[in-house]
Amino acid sequence: MLTNLNNAHTGDLVEVSGMIHNVRVTKWGGFIILRKSRGLLQTVVGDQSQFFNEQGEPVAMSDLCREMAVTITGKVNEATIKDPAAFYNTLEIAVDKVTILSRPSTTEVVDMNSLKFGDEETLLRYKFDNRQVTLRNPRDMAILKVQSTIAKAFADYLTEEGFTQIFTPKIVSEGAEGGANVFKMDYFGKQVYLAQSPQFYKQIGVGVYERVFEIAPAYRAEKHATSRHLNEYISLDVEMGFIKGQEDVMNLEAGLLRSIIERVGTVCDHELKLLNATLPVLPANVPMWKLSEVHEILFNEHLTEDHRGEDDLAPEEERAICKYAAEKFGSDFVFVTHFPSQHRAFYAMDDPKDPSLTLSFDLLMRGLEITSGGQRIHREEEYREKMTRRGMNPDNFRFYLDTFKNGMPPHGGFAIGLERITACFLNIANVKEASMFPRDINRVAP
């Protein structure tokens, strides 16, 4: 069974398997469009083509239908296929034999080629309600193929840079970031939470391996119903020790993203063309401003309302500063630093020059935040002082504080939302399209 079909097989007799995406009958025969893991493959039916059912009995081409699993035997020929969904656009197979392996049990198979509704919201709702089937649409396949490539490039780059992949628990006794946006659950009579972040554990990992990363789910009990948010998402987490400052963390992320962009451009050329997507531009020097400076820039340029003095960026500011950076500096990325201490997690290191601010950053891309990160506190006494100041009970974090009691190097890290970065890479308006099975405030199935 051939799984890696390419032009080197031209003229060969091959056997390939896949799902029937479409069948087109003509006067002289027809076409069977086969769906493979990367996209569509055209096969051409002629007078001599034979068809067999699951029992090996002869059947007619008219017995074939969409979403049948089949094996096709035939000769590979050169071709020019114009359909952008066709991954195999320079070859086709002249069919000798089609063997049906299995068939759908319904005669009303969802037509991947005709998912059209009056408005985008209705279409998306239908797609998510029937996700187990509508994922077979070539466009949705392409989105998740790019996502898979991003995740692999993330892991490969960090591994080459001396990072160790770790796997941390998602059932925790305390939320890493505090607040009310944690999912509570009963655990054998005890109240526990779904992890908002692997923050505590990846910091512990720095004391073991110096540099660690994880690719895993994270959970946020935020009552958002927007195109920007998910309640369960995949977090790409990084933590590194022996840093001189948060700039080391930011430089690592810039190098990581350059590697990811290069990999996606190389591996996913077909998917990018199908989705009509242009990869983002990441210059050698990424624009970087303090939060207060961003407020001033946008106010002086009259790009937004006056947000000076606010503790975070409004969504309109994220969009505006990215547009400004693209126009003035040719960058689709912007680092924003020095967020107020009271609005950052307790483990964020305060700036020695101004303790009201933190050595932390967000990375914005094409108008959307894709990363939060920064330098962490690495001394136990500083943790206890900051926790007490915030009204937190250090005794509830004993296992975490014991890490620092036993010594830790200066360290920092960041987290990237995989769905968000995928959506930004592909200029997708709704982040839920970059989730295989999205979970939001209204959706827990399929």
Short mmCIF file of C-alpha atoms in Angstrom, two decimals:
data_model
loop_
_atom_site.label_atom_id
_atom_site.label_comp_id
_atom_site.label_asym_id
_atom_site.label_seq_id
_atom_site.Cartn_x
_atom_site.Cartn_y
_atom_site.Cartn_z
CA MET A 1 0.00 0.00 0.00
CA LEU A 2 1.54 3.31 -1.10
CA THR A 3 1.31 6.14 1.44
CA ASN A 4 3.80 8.68 0.03
CA LEU A 5 2.68 9.23 -3.55
CA ASN A 6 4.78 11.66 -5.61
CA ASN A 7 5.90 12.38 -9.19
CA ALA A 8 8.65 9.78 -8.95
CA HIS A 9 5.89 7.18 -9.26
CA THR A 10 4.80 8.45 -12.70
CA GLY A 11 4.19 5.42 -14.93
CA ASP A 12 4.03 2.99 -11.99
CA LEU A 13 1.12 0.71 -11.12
CA VAL A 14 0.21 1.67 -7.54
CA GLU A 15 -2.35 0.88 -4.86
CA VAL A 16 -3.67 3.75 -2.72
CA SER A 17 -6.43 4.02 -0.13
CA GLY A 18 -8.55 6.93 1.01
CA MET A 19 -12.04 8.32 1.45
CA ILE A 20 -14.15 9.29 -1.55
CA HIS A 21 -14.53 13.06 -1.41
CA ASN A 22 -16.56 13.29 -4.58
CA VAL A 23 -17.64 11.25 -7.63
CA ARG A 24 -18.20 12.80 -11.05
CA VAL A 25 -19.70 10.67 -13.82
CA THR A 26 -19.12 11.56 -17.50
CA LYS A 27 -20.14 9.99 -20.81
CA TRP A 28 -16.78 8.30 -21.13
CA GLY A 29 -16.27 7.35 -17.47
CA GLY A 30 -15.64 9.89 -14.78
CA PHE A 31 -13.55 10.98 -11.82
CA ILE A 32 -13.21 9.72 -8.27
CA ILE A 33 -11.73 12.41 -6.04
CA LEU A 34 -9.95 10.68 -3.21
CA ARG A 35 -9.27 12.44 0.10
CA LYS A 36 -5.84 11.76 1.56
CA SER A 37 -4.18 13.14 4.68
CA ARG A 38 -2.75 16.20 2.89
CA GLY A 39 -5.58 16.89 0.45
CA LEU A 40 -7.31 15.60 -2.63
CA LEU A 41 -6.10 13.13 -5.26
CA GLN A 42 -7.80 12.88 -8.67
CA THR A 43 -8.36 9.44 -10.16
CA VAL A 44 -9.74 8.91 -13.67
CA VAL A 45 -12.25 6.17 -14.47
CA GLY A 46 -12.27 4.63 -17.96
CA ASP A 47 -14.13 1.90 -19.88
CA GLN A 48 -11.90 -0.83 -18.46
CA SER A 49 -12.16 0.23 -14.80
CA GLN A 50 -13.64 -2.36 -12.47
CA PHE A 51 -15.50 -1.93 -9.19
CA PHE A 52 -15.97 -4.39 -6.33
CA ASN A 53 -17.91 -4.29 -3.07
CA GLU A 54 -16.76 -5.40 0.37
CA GLN A 55 -17.47 -9.03 -0.49
CA GLY A 56 -15.42 -8.87 -3.69
CA GLU A 57 -18.51 -8.87 -5.93
CA PRO A 58 -18.59 -6.69 -9.08
CA VAL A 59 -20.60 -3.45 -8.80
CA ALA A 60 -21.13 -0.39 -11.00
CA MET A 61 -19.51 3.03 -10.64
CA SER A 62 -22.98 4.37 -9.79
CA ASP A 63 -22.79 2.35 -6.54
CA LEU A 64 -19.98 4.59 -5.29
CA CYS A 65 -20.78 7.54 -3.02
CA ARG A 66 -19.07 10.18 -0.97
CA GLU A 67 -17.33 9.07 2.25
CA MET A 68 -16.82 5.49 1.18
CA ALA A 69 -13.43 4.08 2.21
CA VAL A 70 -11.85 2.53 -0.87
CA THR A 71 -8.63 1.10 -2.23
CA ILE A 72 -7.78 2.08 -5.81
CA THR A 73 -5.29 0.31 -8.07
CA GLY A 74 -4.10 2.10 -11.20
CA LYS A 75 -1.33 3.76 -13.17
CA VAL A 76 0.16 7.11 -12.13
CA ASN A 77 0.07 9.72 -14.92
CA GLU A 78 1.23 13.32 -15.15
CA ALA A 79 -1.56 15.90 -14.94
CA THR A 80 -2.32 19.55 -14.33
CA ILE A 81 -4.98 19.90 -11.63
CA LYS A 82 -6.34 23.42 -11.06
CA ASP A 83 -8.46 22.66 -7.99
CA PRO A 84 -6.63 24.44 -5.09
CA ALA A 85 -7.78 21.70 -2.71
CA ALA A 86 -5.84 19.11 -4.73
CA PHE A 87 -2.60 18.42 -2.91
CA TYR A 88 -1.56 16.12 -5.76
CA ASN A 89 -1.85 18.73 -8.51
CA THR A 90 0.73 17.36 -10.97
CA LEU A 91 -0.42 13.75 -11.16
CA GLU A 92 -3.50 11.57 -11.29
CA ILE A 93 -4.26 7.87 -11.30
CA ALA A 94 -5.87 6.01 -14.20
CA VAL A 95 -8.14 3.56 -12.41
CA ASP A 96 -7.87 -0.18 -13.04
CA LYS A 97 -9.78 -1.36 -9.97
CA VAL A 98 -11.75 0.13 -7.06
CA THR A 99 -12.45 -1.98 -3.99
CA ILE A 100 -14.97 -0.71 -1.44
CA LEU A 101 -13.73 -1.19 2.14
CA SER A 102 -16.64 0.40 4.01
CA ARG A 103 -19.55 2.73 3.34
CA PRO A 104 -21.60 5.31 5.27
CA SER A 105 -24.80 4.01 6.82
CA THR A 106 -26.79 7.09 5.76
CA THR A 107 -27.82 8.21 2.31
CA GLU A 108 -27.67 11.84 3.47
CA VAL A 109 -23.92 12.20 3.82
CA VAL A 110 -22.83 15.76 4.64
CA ASP A 111 -21.50 17.33 1.44
CA MET A 112 -18.14 18.93 2.25
CA ASN A 113 -18.32 20.92 -1.00
CA SER A 114 -21.66 22.63 -0.32
CA LEU A 115 -21.45 24.05 3.20
CA LYS A 116 -23.07 27.39 2.41
CA PHE A 117 -25.33 29.46 4.65
CA GLY A 118 -26.75 32.92 4.69
CA ASP A 119 -24.22 34.28 7.15
CA GLU A 120 -20.86 33.32 8.60
CA GLU A 121 -22.15 32.83 12.17
CA THR A 122 -24.72 30.24 11.06
CA LEU A 123 -22.10 28.42 8.99
CA LEU A 124 -19.67 28.27 11.90
CA ARG A 125 -22.35 27.04 14.29
CA TYR A 126 -23.25 24.24 11.88
CA LYS A 127 -19.60 23.34 11.39
CA PHE A 128 -18.92 23.15 15.13
CA ASP A 129 -22.15 21.24 15.84
CA ASN A 130 -21.09 18.64 13.26
CA ARG A 131 -17.36 18.92 13.75
CA GLN A 132 -16.71 15.18 13.63
CA VAL A 133 -17.75 15.26 9.97
CA THR A 134 -17.12 18.82 8.82
CA LEU A 135 -13.44 18.53 9.76
CA ARG A 136 -13.14 16.55 6.53
CA ASN A 137 -13.51 19.78 4.57
CA PRO A 138 -10.15 20.48 2.85
CA ARG A 139 -10.05 23.99 4.32
CA ASP A 140 -10.47 22.74 7.88
CA MET A 141 -7.97 19.98 7.23
CA ALA A 142 -5.48 22.60 6.07
CA ILE A 143 -5.90 24.76 9.19
CA LEU A 144 -5.14 21.86 11.51
CA LYS A 145 -2.25 20.68 9.34
CA VAL A 146 -0.63 24.09 9.78
CA GLN A 147 -1.34 23.89 13.51
CA SER A 148 0.34 20.49 13.71
CA THR A 149 3.38 21.89 11.90
CA ILE A 150 3.59 24.84 14.31
CA ALA A 151 3.55 22.51 17.32
CA LYS A 152 6.24 20.25 15.86
CA ALA A 153 8.44 23.20 14.89
CA PHE A 154 8.04 24.58 18.42
CA ALA A 155 9.23 21.30 19.96
CA ASP A 156 12.05 20.77 17.46
CA TYR A 157 13.53 24.24 17.90
CA LEU A 158 13.49 24.11 21.68
CA THR A 159 14.94 20.61 21.76
CA GLU A 160 17.82 21.83 19.58
CA GLU A 161 18.30 24.71 22.02
CA GLY A 162 18.79 22.32 24.95
CA PHE A 163 15.25 22.30 26.35
CA THR A 164 13.68 19.19 27.90
CA GLN A 165 10.02 18.42 27.27
CA ILE A 166 8.03 17.86 30.46
CA PHE A 167 4.50 16.67 31.24
CA THR A 168 2.71 18.27 34.19
CA PRO A 169 -0.58 17.59 36.01
CA LYS A 170 -3.81 19.29 35.00
CA ILE A 171 -5.58 18.56 38.31
CA VAL A 172 -4.16 21.00 40.86
CA SER A 173 -4.79 22.15 44.41
CA GLU A 174 -4.36 25.87 43.65
CA GLY A 175 -4.72 28.02 40.55
CA ALA A 176 -1.37 29.26 39.26
CA GLU A 177 -2.72 32.74 38.64
CA GLY A 178 -5.34 33.03 41.35
CA GLY A 179 -8.61 34.81 40.70
CA ALA A 180 -11.99 33.33 39.90
CA ASN A 181 -11.28 32.08 36.39
CA VAL A 182 -10.58 28.49 37.45
CA PHE A 183 -12.78 25.44 36.96
CA LYS A 184 -13.57 23.76 40.28
CA MET A 185 -14.13 20.03 40.52
CA ASP A 186 -14.69 17.37 43.16
CA TYR A 187 -11.73 15.06 43.64
CA PHE A 188 -12.65 12.24 46.04
CA GLY A 189 -14.36 14.71 48.36
CA LYS A 190 -11.76 17.46 47.98
CA GLN A 191 -12.11 20.65 45.96
CA VAL A 192 -9.46 20.90 43.27
CA TYR A 193 -9.08 22.83 40.03
CA LEU A 194 -8.25 22.36 36.37
CA ALA A 195 -4.90 23.96 35.69
CA GLN A 196 -4.92 27.46 34.22
CA SER A 197 -1.24 27.05 33.43
CA PRO A 198 1.68 24.70 34.15
CA GLN A 199 3.50 27.71 35.63
CA PHE A 200 4.42 26.23 39.03
CA TYR A 201 5.58 22.96 37.54
CA LYS A 202 7.62 24.39 34.71
CA GLN A 203 9.42 26.63 37.22
CA ILE A 204 10.14 23.53 39.30
CA GLY A 205 11.42 21.94 36.08
CA VAL A 206 13.97 24.77 35.67
CA GLY A 207 15.54 23.71 38.96
CA VAL A 208 15.98 20.25 37.46
CA TYR A 209 16.73 20.70 33.74
CA GLU A 210 17.49 24.47 33.45
CA ARG A 211 15.35 24.71 30.29
CA VAL A 212 11.93 23.08 29.85
CA PHE A 213 8.89 23.21 27.61
CA GLU A 214 5.44 21.64 27.47
CA ILE A 215 2.61 21.29 24.94
CA ALA A 216 -0.62 20.60 26.82
CA PRO A 217 -4.19 21.79 27.50
CA ALA A 218 -4.92 24.75 29.77
CA TYR A 219 -8.28 25.78 31.19
CA ARG A 220 -9.77 29.22 31.83
CA ALA A 221 -13.22 29.65 33.38
CA GLU A 222 -13.75 33.01 31.69
CA LYS A 223 -17.29 33.82 30.63
CA HIS A 224 -16.31 35.15 27.24
CA ALA A 225 -18.36 34.45 24.13
CA THR A 226 -16.10 36.06 21.57
CA SER A 227 -14.11 35.07 18.50
CA ARG A 228 -10.89 35.54 20.53
CA HIS A 229 -11.43 33.15 23.43
CA LEU A 230 -11.55 29.44 24.26
CA ASN A 231 -12.11 27.89 27.68
CA GLU A 232 -9.87 24.95 26.84
CA TYR A 233 -6.88 25.56 24.63
CA ILE A 234 -3.43 24.17 23.90
CA SER A 235 -0.66 26.07 25.64
CA LEU A 236 2.90 26.08 24.30
CA ASP A 237 4.89 26.73 27.48
CA VAL A 238 8.56 27.62 27.88
CA GLU A 239 10.68 28.29 30.96
CA MET A 240 14.45 28.91 30.99
CA GLY A 241 16.99 29.38 33.76
CA PHE A 242 20.12 31.49 34.22
CA ILE A 243 18.74 34.49 32.37
CA LYS A 244 20.15 37.99 32.72
CA GLY A 245 16.78 39.63 32.22
CA GLN A 246 13.46 39.33 30.42
CA GLU A 247 15.22 40.34 27.21
CA ASP A 248 16.78 36.86 27.10
CA VAL A 249 13.30 35.36 27.13
CA MET A 250 12.05 37.72 24.43
CA ASN A 251 15.07 37.00 22.22
CA LEU A 252 14.47 33.27 22.57
CA GLU A 253 10.85 33.67 21.54
CA ALA A 254 11.78 35.79 18.52
CA GLY A 255 14.21 33.11 17.35
CA LEU A 256 11.64 30.42 17.99
CA LEU A 257 8.99 32.21 15.95
CA ARG A 258 11.37 32.77 13.04
CA SER A 259 12.04 29.05 12.97
CA ILE A 260 8.31 28.26 13.10
CA ILE A 261 7.52 30.69 10.28
CA GLU A 262 10.26 29.17 8.12
CA ARG A 263 9.03 25.62 8.82
CA VAL A 264 5.39 26.42 8.04
CA GLY A 265 6.43 28.18 4.83
CA THR A 266 8.40 25.12 3.73
CA VAL A 267 6.14 22.29 4.85
CA CYS A 268 2.70 23.87 4.38
CA ASP A 269 2.98 25.58 1.00
CA HIS A 270 -0.13 23.75 -0.23
CA GLU A 271 -2.19 24.66 2.83
CA LEU A 272 -1.16 28.32 2.71
CA LYS A 273 -2.23 28.57 -0.94
CA LEU A 274 -5.51 26.80 -0.25
CA LEU A 275 -6.28 29.19 2.62
CA ASN A 276 -4.97 32.21 0.71
CA ALA A 277 -2.77 32.97 3.71
CA THR A 278 0.39 35.06 3.90
CA LEU A 279 2.86 34.26 6.65
CA PRO A 280 3.65 37.06 9.12
CA VAL A 281 6.75 39.24 8.89
CA LEU A 282 9.17 39.06 11.83
CA PRO A 283 12.07 41.51 11.35
CA ALA A 284 15.48 41.25 12.99
CA ASN A 285 14.47 43.95 15.47
CA VAL A 286 10.93 43.48 16.70
CA PRO A 287 9.31 46.76 17.86
CA MET A 288 9.22 46.92 21.66
CA TRP A 289 7.50 49.48 23.84
CA LYS A 290 6.49 49.76 27.46
CA LEU A 291 2.74 49.68 28.10
CA SER A 292 2.74 53.38 29.01
CA GLU A 293 4.58 54.18 25.78
CA VAL A 294 1.99 52.31 23.72
CA HIS A 295 -0.79 54.34 25.30
CA GLU A 296 1.07 57.55 24.46
CA ILE A 297 1.88 56.51 20.88
CA LEU A 298 -1.72 55.63 20.12
CA PHE A 299 -3.06 58.79 21.76
CA ASN A 300 -0.57 61.03 19.93
CA GLU A 301 -1.25 59.30 16.62
CA HIS A 302 -5.03 59.58 17.26
CA LEU A 303 -5.46 55.89 16.55
CA THR A 304 -7.70 55.07 19.52
CA GLU A 305 -9.52 56.63 22.41
CA ASP A 306 -7.43 57.93 25.29
CA HIS A 307 -6.35 54.87 27.29
CA ARG A 308 -3.45 56.53 29.09
CA GLY A 309 -3.14 55.37 32.67
CA GLU A 310 -4.99 52.10 32.10
CA ASP A 311 -3.47 48.86 33.39
CA ASP A 312 -3.72 46.84 30.18
CA LEU A 313 -4.26 47.15 26.46
CA ALA A 314 -7.80 47.40 25.14
CA PRO A 315 -8.55 45.17 22.13
CA GLU A 316 -8.71 48.23 19.90
CA GLU A 317 -5.24 49.22 21.12
CA GLU A 318 -3.84 45.79 20.29
CA ARG A 319 -5.11 46.16 16.76
CA ALA A 320 -3.96 49.76 16.44
CA ILE A 321 -0.40 49.28 17.71
CA CYS A 322 0.06 46.28 15.42
CA LYS A 323 -1.13 48.31 12.46
CA TYR A 324 1.22 51.09 13.49
CA ALA A 325 4.17 48.68 13.80
CA ALA A 326 3.42 47.13 10.40
CA GLU A 327 3.24 50.50 8.67
CA LYS A 328 6.19 52.17 10.43
CA PHE A 329 8.54 49.23 11.02
CA GLY A 330 7.39 46.48 8.65
CA SER A 331 6.67 44.10 11.53
CA ASP A 332 3.61 41.94 12.19
CA PHE A 333 4.81 41.53 15.79
CA VAL A 334 5.05 43.91 18.76
CA PHE A 335 6.48 43.35 22.24
CA VAL A 336 4.73 45.32 24.99
CA THR A 337 6.52 45.35 28.37
CA HIS A 338 6.30 46.61 31.96
CA PHE A 339 2.73 45.88 32.95
CA PRO A 340 1.55 47.05 36.40
CA SER A 341 2.45 44.70 39.23
CA GLN A 342 -1.04 44.62 40.70
CA HIS A 343 -2.45 43.26 37.43
CA ARG A 344 0.15 40.56 36.83
CA ALA A 345 0.45 37.17 38.51
CA PHE A 346 2.24 37.11 41.87
CA TYR A 347 5.24 35.26 40.44
CA ALA A 348 6.10 38.12 38.04
CA MET A 349 9.27 39.92 39.11
CA ASP A 350 8.81 43.58 39.96
CA ASP A 351 11.08 46.06 38.21
CA PRO A 352 13.78 47.16 40.71
CA LYS A 353 13.72 50.62 39.10
CA ASP A 354 9.96 50.95 39.60
CA PRO A 355 8.34 48.23 41.79
CA SER A 356 4.88 49.29 40.64
CA LEU A 357 5.74 47.69 37.29
CA THR A 358 6.82 44.16 36.37
CA LEU A 359 9.53 42.72 34.17
CA SER A 360 6.85 41.12 32.02
CA PHE A 361 5.71 41.30 28.43
CA ASP A 362 2.98 40.45 25.97
CA LEU A 363 3.70 39.63 22.34
CA LEU A 364 1.09 40.88 19.91
CA MET A 365 0.70 39.59 16.39
CA ARG A 366 -1.59 41.06 13.75
CA GLY A 367 -3.75 42.72 16.37
CA LEU A 368 -4.02 39.88 18.86
CA GLU A 369 -2.07 38.90 21.97
CA ILE A 370 -0.48 35.49 21.42
CA THR A 371 2.00 35.42 24.32
CA SER A 372 2.38 36.45 27.94
CA GLY A 373 5.74 36.09 29.59
CA GLY A 374 8.53 37.65 31.57
CA GLN A 375 11.05 37.20 34.35
CA ARG A 376 9.92 35.37 37.50
CA ILE A 377 10.76 35.89 41.15
CA HIS A 378 13.40 33.34 42.17
CA ARG A 379 13.85 34.04 45.92
CA GLU A 380 11.56 32.55 48.59
CA GLU A 381 11.50 35.67 50.79
CA GLU A 382 10.35 37.84 47.86
CA TYR A 383 7.50 35.40 47.16
CA ARG A 384 6.34 35.42 50.76
CA GLU A 385 6.45 39.20 50.95
CA LYS A 386 4.47 39.65 47.73
CA MET A 387 1.91 36.97 48.63
CA THR A 388 1.33 38.54 52.04
CA ARG A 389 0.96 41.97 50.47
CA ARG A 390 -1.72 40.55 48.17
CA GLY A 391 -3.61 38.80 50.96
CA MET A 392 -2.54 35.33 49.83
CA ASN A 393 -1.71 32.59 52.31
CA PRO A 394 1.82 31.28 51.60
CA ASP A 395 0.97 28.06 53.44
CA ASN A 396 -1.35 27.14 50.55
CA PHE A 397 1.68 27.14 48.25
CA ARG A 398 4.09 25.21 50.44
CA PHE A 399 5.22 22.74 47.77
CA TYR A 400 5.84 25.63 45.37
CA LEU A 401 7.76 27.78 47.86
CA ASP A 402 9.89 24.81 48.93
CA THR A 403 11.29 24.93 45.40
CA PHE A 404 12.77 28.37 46.06
CA LYS A 405 13.74 27.58 49.64
CA ASN A 406 16.07 25.00 48.17
CA GLY A 407 17.57 27.44 45.66
CA MET A 408 16.62 28.52 42.14
CA PRO A 409 18.46 30.40 39.37
CA PRO A 410 17.15 33.60 37.80
CA HIS A 411 14.61 32.43 35.25
CA GLY A 412 11.70 33.40 33.05
CA GLY A 413 9.44 32.10 30.36
CA PHE A 414 6.33 32.52 28.29
CA ALA A 415 3.26 30.75 26.98
CA ILE A 416 1.81 30.83 23.46
CA GLY A 417 -1.80 29.89 22.72
CA LEU A 418 -1.56 27.37 19.88
CA GLU A 419 -5.02 28.12 18.50
CA ARG A 420 -4.39 31.86 18.57
CA ILE A 421 -1.05 31.71 16.82
CA THR A 422 -2.53 29.38 14.20
CA ALA A 423 -5.43 31.77 13.59
CA CYS A 424 -3.03 34.71 13.33
CA PHE A 425 -0.73 32.89 10.93
CA LEU A 426 -3.68 32.14 8.66
CA ASN A 427 -5.66 35.38 9.12
CA ILE A 428 -8.64 33.47 10.53
CA ALA A 429 -11.11 35.75 12.29
CA ASN A 430 -12.47 33.18 14.76
CA VAL A 431 -9.96 31.31 16.92
CA LYS A 432 -12.43 28.42 17.29
CA GLU A 433 -11.71 27.42 13.68
CA ALA A 434 -8.17 26.67 14.82
CA SER A 435 -9.43 24.18 17.42
CA MET A 436 -10.21 20.61 16.44
CA PHE A 437 -13.11 20.48 18.91
CA PRO A 438 -13.58 23.97 20.40
CA ARG A 439 -14.68 24.43 24.00
CA ASP A 440 -16.24 27.74 24.87
CA ILE A 441 -18.88 29.01 27.25
CA ASN A 442 -21.66 27.40 25.20
CA ARG A 443 -20.00 24.29 23.78
CA VAL A 444 -18.87 20.97 25.30
CA ALA A 445 -19.78 18.67 22.39
CA PRO A 446 -18.98 16.97 20.16
#
